[in-house]
PDB file of C-alpha atoms in Angstrom:
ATOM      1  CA  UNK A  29     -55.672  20.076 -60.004  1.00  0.00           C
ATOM      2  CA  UNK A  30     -57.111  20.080 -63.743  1.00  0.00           C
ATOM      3  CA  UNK A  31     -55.934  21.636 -66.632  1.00  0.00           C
ATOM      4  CA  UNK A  32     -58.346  23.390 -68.300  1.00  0.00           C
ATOM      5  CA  UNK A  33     -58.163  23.374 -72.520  1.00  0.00           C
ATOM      6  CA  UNK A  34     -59.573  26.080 -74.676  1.00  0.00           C
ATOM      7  CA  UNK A  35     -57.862  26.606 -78.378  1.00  0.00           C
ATOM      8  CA  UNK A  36     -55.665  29.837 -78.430  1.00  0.00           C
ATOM      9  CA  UNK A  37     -57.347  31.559 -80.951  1.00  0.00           C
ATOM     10  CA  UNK A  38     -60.450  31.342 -83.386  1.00  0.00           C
ATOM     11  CA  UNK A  39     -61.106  33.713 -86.362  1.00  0.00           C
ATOM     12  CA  UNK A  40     -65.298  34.196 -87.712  1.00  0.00           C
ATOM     13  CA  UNK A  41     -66.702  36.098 -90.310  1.00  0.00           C
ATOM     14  CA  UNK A  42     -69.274  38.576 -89.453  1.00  0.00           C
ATOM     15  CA  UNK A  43     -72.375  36.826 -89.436  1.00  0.00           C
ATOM     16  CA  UNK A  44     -70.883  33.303 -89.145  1.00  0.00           C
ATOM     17  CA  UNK A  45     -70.482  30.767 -87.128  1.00  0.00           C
ATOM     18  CA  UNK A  46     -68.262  29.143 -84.720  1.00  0.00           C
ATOM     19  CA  UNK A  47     -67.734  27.012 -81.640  1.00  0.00           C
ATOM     20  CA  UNK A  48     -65.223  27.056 -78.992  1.00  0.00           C
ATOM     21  CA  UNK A  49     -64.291  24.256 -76.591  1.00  0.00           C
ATOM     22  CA  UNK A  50     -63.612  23.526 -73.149  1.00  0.00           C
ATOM     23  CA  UNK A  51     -61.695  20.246 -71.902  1.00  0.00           C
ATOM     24  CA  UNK A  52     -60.087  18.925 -68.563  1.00  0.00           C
ATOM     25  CA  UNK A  53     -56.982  17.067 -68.168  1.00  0.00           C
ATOM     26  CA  UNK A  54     -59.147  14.752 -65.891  1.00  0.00           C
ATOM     27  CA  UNK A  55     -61.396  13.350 -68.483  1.00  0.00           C
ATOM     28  CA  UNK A  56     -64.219  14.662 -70.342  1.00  0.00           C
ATOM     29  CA  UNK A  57     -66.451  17.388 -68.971  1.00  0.00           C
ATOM     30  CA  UNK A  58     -69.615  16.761 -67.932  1.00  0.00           C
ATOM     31  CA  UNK A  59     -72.620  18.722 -66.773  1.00  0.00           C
ATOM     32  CA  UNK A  60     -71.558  18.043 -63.077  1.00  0.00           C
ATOM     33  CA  UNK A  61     -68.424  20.366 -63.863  1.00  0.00           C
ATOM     34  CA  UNK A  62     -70.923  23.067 -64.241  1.00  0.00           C
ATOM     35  CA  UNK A  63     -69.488  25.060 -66.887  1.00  0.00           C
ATOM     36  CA  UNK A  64     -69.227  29.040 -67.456  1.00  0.00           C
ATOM     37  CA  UNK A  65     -68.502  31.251 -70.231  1.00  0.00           C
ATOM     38  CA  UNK A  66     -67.324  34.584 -69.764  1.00  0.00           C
ATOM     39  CA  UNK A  67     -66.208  36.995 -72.239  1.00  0.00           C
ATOM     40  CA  UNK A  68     -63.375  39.441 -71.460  1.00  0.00           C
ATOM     41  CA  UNK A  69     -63.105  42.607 -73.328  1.00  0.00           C
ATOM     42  CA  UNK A  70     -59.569  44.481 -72.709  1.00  0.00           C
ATOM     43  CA  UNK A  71     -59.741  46.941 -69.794  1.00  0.00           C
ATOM     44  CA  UNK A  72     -62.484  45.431 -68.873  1.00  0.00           C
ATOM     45  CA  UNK A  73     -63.371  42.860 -65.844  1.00  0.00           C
ATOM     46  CA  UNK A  74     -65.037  39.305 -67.526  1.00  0.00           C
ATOM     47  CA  UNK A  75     -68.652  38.569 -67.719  1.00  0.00           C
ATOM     48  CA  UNK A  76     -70.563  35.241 -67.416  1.00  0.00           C
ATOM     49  CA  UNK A  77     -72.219  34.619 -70.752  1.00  0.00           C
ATOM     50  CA  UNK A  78     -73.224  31.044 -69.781  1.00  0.00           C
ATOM     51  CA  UNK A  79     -73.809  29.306 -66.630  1.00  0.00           C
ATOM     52  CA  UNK A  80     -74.424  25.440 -65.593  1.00  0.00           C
ATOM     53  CA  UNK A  81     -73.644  24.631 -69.178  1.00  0.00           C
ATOM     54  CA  UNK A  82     -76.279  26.426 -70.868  1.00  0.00           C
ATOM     55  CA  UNK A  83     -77.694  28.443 -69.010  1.00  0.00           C
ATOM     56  CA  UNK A  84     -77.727  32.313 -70.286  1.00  0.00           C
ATOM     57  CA  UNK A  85     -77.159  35.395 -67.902  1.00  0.00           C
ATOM     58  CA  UNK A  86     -80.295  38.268 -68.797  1.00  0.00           C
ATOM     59  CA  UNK A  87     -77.614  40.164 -70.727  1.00  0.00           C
ATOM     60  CA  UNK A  88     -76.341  37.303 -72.795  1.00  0.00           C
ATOM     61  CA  UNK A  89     -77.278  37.500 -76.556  1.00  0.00           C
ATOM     62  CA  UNK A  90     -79.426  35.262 -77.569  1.00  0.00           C
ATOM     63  CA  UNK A  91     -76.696  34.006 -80.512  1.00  0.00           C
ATOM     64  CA  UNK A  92     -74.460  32.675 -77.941  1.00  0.00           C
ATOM     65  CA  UNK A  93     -75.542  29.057 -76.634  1.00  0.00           C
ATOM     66  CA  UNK A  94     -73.610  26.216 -74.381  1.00  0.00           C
ATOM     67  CA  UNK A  95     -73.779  22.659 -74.821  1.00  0.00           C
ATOM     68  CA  UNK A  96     -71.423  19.660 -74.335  1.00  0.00           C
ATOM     69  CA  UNK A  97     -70.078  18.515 -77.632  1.00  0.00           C
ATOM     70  CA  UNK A  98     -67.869  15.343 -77.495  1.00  0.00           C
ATOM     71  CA  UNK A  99     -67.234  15.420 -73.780  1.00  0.00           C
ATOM     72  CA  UNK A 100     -66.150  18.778 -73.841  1.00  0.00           C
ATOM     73  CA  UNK A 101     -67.883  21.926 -72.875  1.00  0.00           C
ATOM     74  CA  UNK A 102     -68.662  24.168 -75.758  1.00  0.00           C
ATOM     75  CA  UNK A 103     -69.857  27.764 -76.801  1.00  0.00           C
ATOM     76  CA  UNK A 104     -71.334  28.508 -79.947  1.00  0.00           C
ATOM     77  CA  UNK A 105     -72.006  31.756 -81.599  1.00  0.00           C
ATOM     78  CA  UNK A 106     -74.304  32.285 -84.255  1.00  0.00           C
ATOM     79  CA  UNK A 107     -74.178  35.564 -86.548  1.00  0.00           C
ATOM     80  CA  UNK A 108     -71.237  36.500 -85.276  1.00  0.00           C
ATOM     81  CA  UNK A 109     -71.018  40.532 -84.899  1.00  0.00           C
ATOM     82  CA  UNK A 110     -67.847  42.809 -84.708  1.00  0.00           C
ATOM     83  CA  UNK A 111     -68.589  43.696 -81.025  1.00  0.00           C
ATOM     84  CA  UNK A 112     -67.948  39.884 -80.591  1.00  0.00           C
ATOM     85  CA  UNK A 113     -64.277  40.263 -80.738  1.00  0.00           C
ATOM     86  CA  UNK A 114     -62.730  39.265 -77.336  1.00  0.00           C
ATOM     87  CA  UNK A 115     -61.601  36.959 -75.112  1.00  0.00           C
ATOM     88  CA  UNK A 116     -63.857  34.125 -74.130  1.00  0.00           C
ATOM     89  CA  UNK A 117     -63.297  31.745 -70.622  1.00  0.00           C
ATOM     90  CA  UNK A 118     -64.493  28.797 -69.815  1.00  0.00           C
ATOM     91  CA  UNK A 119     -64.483  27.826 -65.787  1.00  0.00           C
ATOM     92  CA  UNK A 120     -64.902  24.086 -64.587  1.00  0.00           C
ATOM     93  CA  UNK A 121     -65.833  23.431 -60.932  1.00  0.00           C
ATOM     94  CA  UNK A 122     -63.407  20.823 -59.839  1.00  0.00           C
ATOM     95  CA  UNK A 123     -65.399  19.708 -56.849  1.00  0.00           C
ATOM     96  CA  UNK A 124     -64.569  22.681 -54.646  1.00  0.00           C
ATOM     97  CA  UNK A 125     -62.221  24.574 -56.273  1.00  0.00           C
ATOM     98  CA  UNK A 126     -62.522  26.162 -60.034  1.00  0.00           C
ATOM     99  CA  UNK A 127     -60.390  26.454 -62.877  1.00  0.00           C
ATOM    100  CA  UNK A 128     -60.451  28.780 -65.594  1.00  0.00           C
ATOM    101  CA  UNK A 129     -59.318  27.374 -69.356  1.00  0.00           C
ATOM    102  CA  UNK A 130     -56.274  29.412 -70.901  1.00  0.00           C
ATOM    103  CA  UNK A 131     -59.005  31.548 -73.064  1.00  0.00           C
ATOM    104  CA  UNK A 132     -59.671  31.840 -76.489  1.00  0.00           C
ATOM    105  CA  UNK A 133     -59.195  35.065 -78.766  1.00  0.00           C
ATOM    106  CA  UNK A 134     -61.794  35.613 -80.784  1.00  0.00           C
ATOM    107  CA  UNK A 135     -61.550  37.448 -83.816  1.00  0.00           C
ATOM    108  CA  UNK A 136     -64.210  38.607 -85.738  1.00  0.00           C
ATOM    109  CA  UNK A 137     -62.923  39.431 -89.409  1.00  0.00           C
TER     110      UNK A 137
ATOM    111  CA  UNK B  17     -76.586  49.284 -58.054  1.00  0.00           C
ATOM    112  CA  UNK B  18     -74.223  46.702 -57.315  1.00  0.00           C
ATOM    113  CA  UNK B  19     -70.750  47.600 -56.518  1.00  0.00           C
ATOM    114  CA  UNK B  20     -67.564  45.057 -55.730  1.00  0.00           C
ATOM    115  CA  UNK B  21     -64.640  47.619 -55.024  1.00  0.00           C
ATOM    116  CA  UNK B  22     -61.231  46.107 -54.465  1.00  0.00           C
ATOM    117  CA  UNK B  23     -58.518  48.098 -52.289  1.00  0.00           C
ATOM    118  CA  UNK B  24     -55.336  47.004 -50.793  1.00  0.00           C
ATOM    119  CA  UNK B  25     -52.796  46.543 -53.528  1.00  0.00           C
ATOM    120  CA  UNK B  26     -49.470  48.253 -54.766  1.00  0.00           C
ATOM    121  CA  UNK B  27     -45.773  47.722 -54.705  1.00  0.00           C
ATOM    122  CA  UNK B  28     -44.791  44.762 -52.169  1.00  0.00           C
ATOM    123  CA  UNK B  29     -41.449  43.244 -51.961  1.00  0.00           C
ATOM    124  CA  UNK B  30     -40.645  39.636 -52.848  1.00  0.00           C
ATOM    125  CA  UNK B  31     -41.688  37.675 -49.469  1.00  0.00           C
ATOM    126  CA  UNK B  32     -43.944  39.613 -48.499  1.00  0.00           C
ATOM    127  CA  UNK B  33     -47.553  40.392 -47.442  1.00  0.00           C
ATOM    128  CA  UNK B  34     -50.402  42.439 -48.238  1.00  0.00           C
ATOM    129  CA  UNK B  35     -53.659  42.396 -47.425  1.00  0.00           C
ATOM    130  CA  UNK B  36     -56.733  42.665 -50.251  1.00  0.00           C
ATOM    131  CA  UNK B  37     -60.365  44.006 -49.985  1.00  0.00           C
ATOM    132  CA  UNK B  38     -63.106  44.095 -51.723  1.00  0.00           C
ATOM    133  CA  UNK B  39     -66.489  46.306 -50.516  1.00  0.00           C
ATOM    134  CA  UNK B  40     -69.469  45.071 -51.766  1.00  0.00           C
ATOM    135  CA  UNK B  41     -72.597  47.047 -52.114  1.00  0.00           C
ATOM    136  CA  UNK B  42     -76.401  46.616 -53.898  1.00  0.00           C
ATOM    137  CA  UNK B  43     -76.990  43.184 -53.368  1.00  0.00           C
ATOM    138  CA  UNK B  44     -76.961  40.994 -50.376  1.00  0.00           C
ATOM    139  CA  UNK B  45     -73.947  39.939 -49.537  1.00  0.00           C
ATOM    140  CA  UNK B  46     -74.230  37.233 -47.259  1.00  0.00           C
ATOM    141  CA  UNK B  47     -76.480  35.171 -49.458  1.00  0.00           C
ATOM    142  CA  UNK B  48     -73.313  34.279 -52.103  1.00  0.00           C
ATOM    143  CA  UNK B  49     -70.389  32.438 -52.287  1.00  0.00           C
ATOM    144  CA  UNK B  50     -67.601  34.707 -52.892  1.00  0.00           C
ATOM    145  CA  UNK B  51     -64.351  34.570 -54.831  1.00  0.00           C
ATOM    146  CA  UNK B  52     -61.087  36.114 -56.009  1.00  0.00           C
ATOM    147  CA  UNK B  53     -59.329  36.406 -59.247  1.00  0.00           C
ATOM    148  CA  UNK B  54     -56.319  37.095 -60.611  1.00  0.00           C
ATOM    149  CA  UNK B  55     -55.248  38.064 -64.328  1.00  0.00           C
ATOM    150  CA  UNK B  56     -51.466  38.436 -64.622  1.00  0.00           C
ATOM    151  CA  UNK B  57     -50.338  41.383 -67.418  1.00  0.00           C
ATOM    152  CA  UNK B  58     -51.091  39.881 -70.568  1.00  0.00           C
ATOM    153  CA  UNK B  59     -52.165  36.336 -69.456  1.00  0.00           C
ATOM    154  CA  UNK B  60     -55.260  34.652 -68.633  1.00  0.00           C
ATOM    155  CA  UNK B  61     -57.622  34.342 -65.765  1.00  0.00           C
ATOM    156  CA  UNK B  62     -57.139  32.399 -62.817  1.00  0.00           C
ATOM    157  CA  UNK B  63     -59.378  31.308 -59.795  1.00  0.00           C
ATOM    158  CA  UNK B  64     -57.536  31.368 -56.558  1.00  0.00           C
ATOM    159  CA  UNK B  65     -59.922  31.368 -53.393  1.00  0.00           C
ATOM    160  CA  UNK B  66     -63.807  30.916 -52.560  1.00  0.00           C
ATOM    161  CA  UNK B  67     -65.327  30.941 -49.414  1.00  0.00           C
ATOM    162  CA  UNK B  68     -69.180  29.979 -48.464  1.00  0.00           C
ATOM    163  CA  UNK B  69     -72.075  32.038 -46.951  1.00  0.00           C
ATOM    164  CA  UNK B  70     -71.109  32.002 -43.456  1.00  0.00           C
ATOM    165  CA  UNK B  71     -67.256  31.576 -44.050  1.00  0.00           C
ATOM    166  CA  UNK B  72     -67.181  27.561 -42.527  1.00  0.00           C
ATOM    167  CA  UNK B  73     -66.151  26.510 -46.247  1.00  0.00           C
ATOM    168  CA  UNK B  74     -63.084  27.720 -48.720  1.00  0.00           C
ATOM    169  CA  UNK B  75     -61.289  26.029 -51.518  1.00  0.00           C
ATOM    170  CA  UNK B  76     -57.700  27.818 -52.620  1.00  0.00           C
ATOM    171  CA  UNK B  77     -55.711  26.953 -55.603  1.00  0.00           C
ATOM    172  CA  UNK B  78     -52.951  24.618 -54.912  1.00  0.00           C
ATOM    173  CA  UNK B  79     -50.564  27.287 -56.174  1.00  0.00           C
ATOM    174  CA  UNK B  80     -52.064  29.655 -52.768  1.00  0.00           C
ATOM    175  CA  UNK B  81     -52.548  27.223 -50.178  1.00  0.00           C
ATOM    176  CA  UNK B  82     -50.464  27.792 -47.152  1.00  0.00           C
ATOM    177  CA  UNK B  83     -49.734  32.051 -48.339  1.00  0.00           C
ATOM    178  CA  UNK B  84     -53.140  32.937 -49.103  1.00  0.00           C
ATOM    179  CA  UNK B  85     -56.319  32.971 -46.456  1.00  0.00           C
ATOM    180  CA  UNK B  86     -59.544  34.154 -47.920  1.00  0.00           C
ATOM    181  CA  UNK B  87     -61.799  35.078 -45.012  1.00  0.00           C
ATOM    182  CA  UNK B  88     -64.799  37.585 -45.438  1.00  0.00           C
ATOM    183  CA  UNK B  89     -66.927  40.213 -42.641  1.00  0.00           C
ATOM    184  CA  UNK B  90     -70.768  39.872 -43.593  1.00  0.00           C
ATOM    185  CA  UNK B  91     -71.609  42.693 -40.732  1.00  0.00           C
ATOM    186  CA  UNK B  92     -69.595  44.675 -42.819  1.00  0.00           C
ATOM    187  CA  UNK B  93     -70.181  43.041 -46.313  1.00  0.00           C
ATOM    188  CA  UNK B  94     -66.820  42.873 -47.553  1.00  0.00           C
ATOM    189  CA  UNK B  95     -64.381  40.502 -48.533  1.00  0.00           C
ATOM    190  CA  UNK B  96     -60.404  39.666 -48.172  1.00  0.00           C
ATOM    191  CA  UNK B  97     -57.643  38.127 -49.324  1.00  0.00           C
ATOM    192  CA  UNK B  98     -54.605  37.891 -46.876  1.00  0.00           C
ATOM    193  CA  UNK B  99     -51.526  37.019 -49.223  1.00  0.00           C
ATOM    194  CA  UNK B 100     -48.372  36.364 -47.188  1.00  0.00           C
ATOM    195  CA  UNK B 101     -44.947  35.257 -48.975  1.00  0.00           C
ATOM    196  CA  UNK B 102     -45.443  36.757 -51.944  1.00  0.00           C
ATOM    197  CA  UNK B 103     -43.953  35.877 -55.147  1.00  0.00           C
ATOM    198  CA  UNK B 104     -43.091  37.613 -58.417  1.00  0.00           C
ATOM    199  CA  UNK B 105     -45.166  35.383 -59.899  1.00  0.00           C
ATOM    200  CA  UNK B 106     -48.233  36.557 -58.110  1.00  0.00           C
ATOM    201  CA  UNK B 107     -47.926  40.089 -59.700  1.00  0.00           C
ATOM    202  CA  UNK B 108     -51.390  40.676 -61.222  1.00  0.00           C
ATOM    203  CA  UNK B 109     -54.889  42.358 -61.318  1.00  0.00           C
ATOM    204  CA  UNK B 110     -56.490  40.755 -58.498  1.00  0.00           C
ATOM    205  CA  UNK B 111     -60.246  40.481 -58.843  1.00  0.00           C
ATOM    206  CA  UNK B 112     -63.511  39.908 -56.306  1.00  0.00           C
ATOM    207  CA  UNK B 113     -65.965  38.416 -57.809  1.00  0.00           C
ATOM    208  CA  UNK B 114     -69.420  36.477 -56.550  1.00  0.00           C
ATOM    209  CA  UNK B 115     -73.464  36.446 -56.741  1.00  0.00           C
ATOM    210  CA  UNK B 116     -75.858  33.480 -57.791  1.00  0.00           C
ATOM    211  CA  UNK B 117     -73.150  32.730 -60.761  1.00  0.00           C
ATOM    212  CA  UNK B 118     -70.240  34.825 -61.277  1.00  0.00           C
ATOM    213  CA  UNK B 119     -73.031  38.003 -61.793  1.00  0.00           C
ATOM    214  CA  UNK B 120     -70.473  40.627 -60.072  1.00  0.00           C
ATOM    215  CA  UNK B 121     -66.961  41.486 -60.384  1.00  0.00           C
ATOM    216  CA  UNK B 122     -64.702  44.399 -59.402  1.00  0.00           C
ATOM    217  CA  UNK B 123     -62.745  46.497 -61.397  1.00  0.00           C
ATOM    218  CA  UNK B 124     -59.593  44.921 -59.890  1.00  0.00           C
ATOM    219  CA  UNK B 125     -56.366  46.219 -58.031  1.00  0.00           C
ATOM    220  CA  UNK B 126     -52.988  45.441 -58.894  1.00  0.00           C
ATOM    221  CA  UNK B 127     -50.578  44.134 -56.859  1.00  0.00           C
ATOM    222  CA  UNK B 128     -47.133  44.171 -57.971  1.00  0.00           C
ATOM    223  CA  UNK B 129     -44.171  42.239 -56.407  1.00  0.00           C
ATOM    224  CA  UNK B 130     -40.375  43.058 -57.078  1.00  0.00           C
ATOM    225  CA  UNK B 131     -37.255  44.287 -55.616  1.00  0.00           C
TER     226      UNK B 131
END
């Protein structure tokens, strides 16, 4: 099955900006990999941000947005804000089963 | 209010089994897709099982197949994970999680495996 790439960890200023990025061993990502976003705060089960690529949940902030940069699945956050700070998935649908990238901690500082 | 309440974990021995659930509640169950995932302490999350509407369609990991059978009871709107042969390795919070996309998850249970 695919490996799923997201870098370790990012660091963003409050108010800034900054992308993260999903990849798959098995070539570039595309739309038909359907990607999700969750964020993970600790103690605390994930939520989908973005779904389908971008696509936002009703709860999702309207500074976070999905695209595909590059070949690679990608969530950007604009005006970053201290309640920001977490861990943020990315899930691929492998044509039945899923994987989930390694996660990226995001730091807002 | 929708609920996903996992039960089922706890201390298991190296080789062998226990059996997960997960009790859904304020949404309708049957219409979704459902899944389970597992964090490990410290580590990331990983997708294991799904299985469709009317239960005639699951994907597993490759790391599950053969120990783990997803199967689900719409009658009584839960879901389970069957988890036979257990591993240290699969020590972690195990997750239910489902709706139109990902909307609902559990609080998780832990299941812990070691001698």
């Amino acid at each position: 099955q695919a490996v799923v790439t997201q870098e370790p960890s990012l660091t963003v200023s409050p108010g800034g900006t900054v992308t993260l990025t999903c990849d798959s061993s098995t070539g570039g990502v595309t739309s038909g990999h359907y990607p999700y976003w969750f964020q993970q705060k600790p103690g605390q089960a994930p939520r989908t941000l973005i779904y389908g690529t971008n696509n936002k949940q009703s709860w999702t902030p309207a500074r976070f947005s999905g695209s595909l940069l590059g070949g690679r699945a990608a969530l950007t956050l604009s005006g970053a804000q201290p309640e920001d700070e977490a861990e943020y998935y990315c899930l691929l649908s492998c044509g039945g089963p899923w994987v989930f990238g390694g996660g990226t901690k995001l730091t807002v500082l | 209010e929708v609920q996903l309440v996992e039960s089922g974990g706890g201390l298991v021995q190296p080789g062998g089994s226990l059996r997960l659930s997960c009790a859904a509640s304020g949404f309708t169950f049957s219409d979704y897709w459902m899944n389970w995932v597992r964090q490990a302490p410290g580590k990331g999350l990983e997708w294991l099982a799904n299985i469709k509407q009317d239960g005639s369609e699951k994907n597993y990991v490759d790391s599950v197949k053969g120990r783990f059978t997803i199967s689900r009871d719409n009658a009584k709107n839960s879901l389970y994970l069957q988890m036979n042969s257990l591993k240290v390795e699969d020590t972690a919070l195990y997750f239910c999680a489902g709706g139109s996309h990902f909307d609902y998850w559990g609080q998780g249970n832990l299941v812990t495996v070691s001698s």
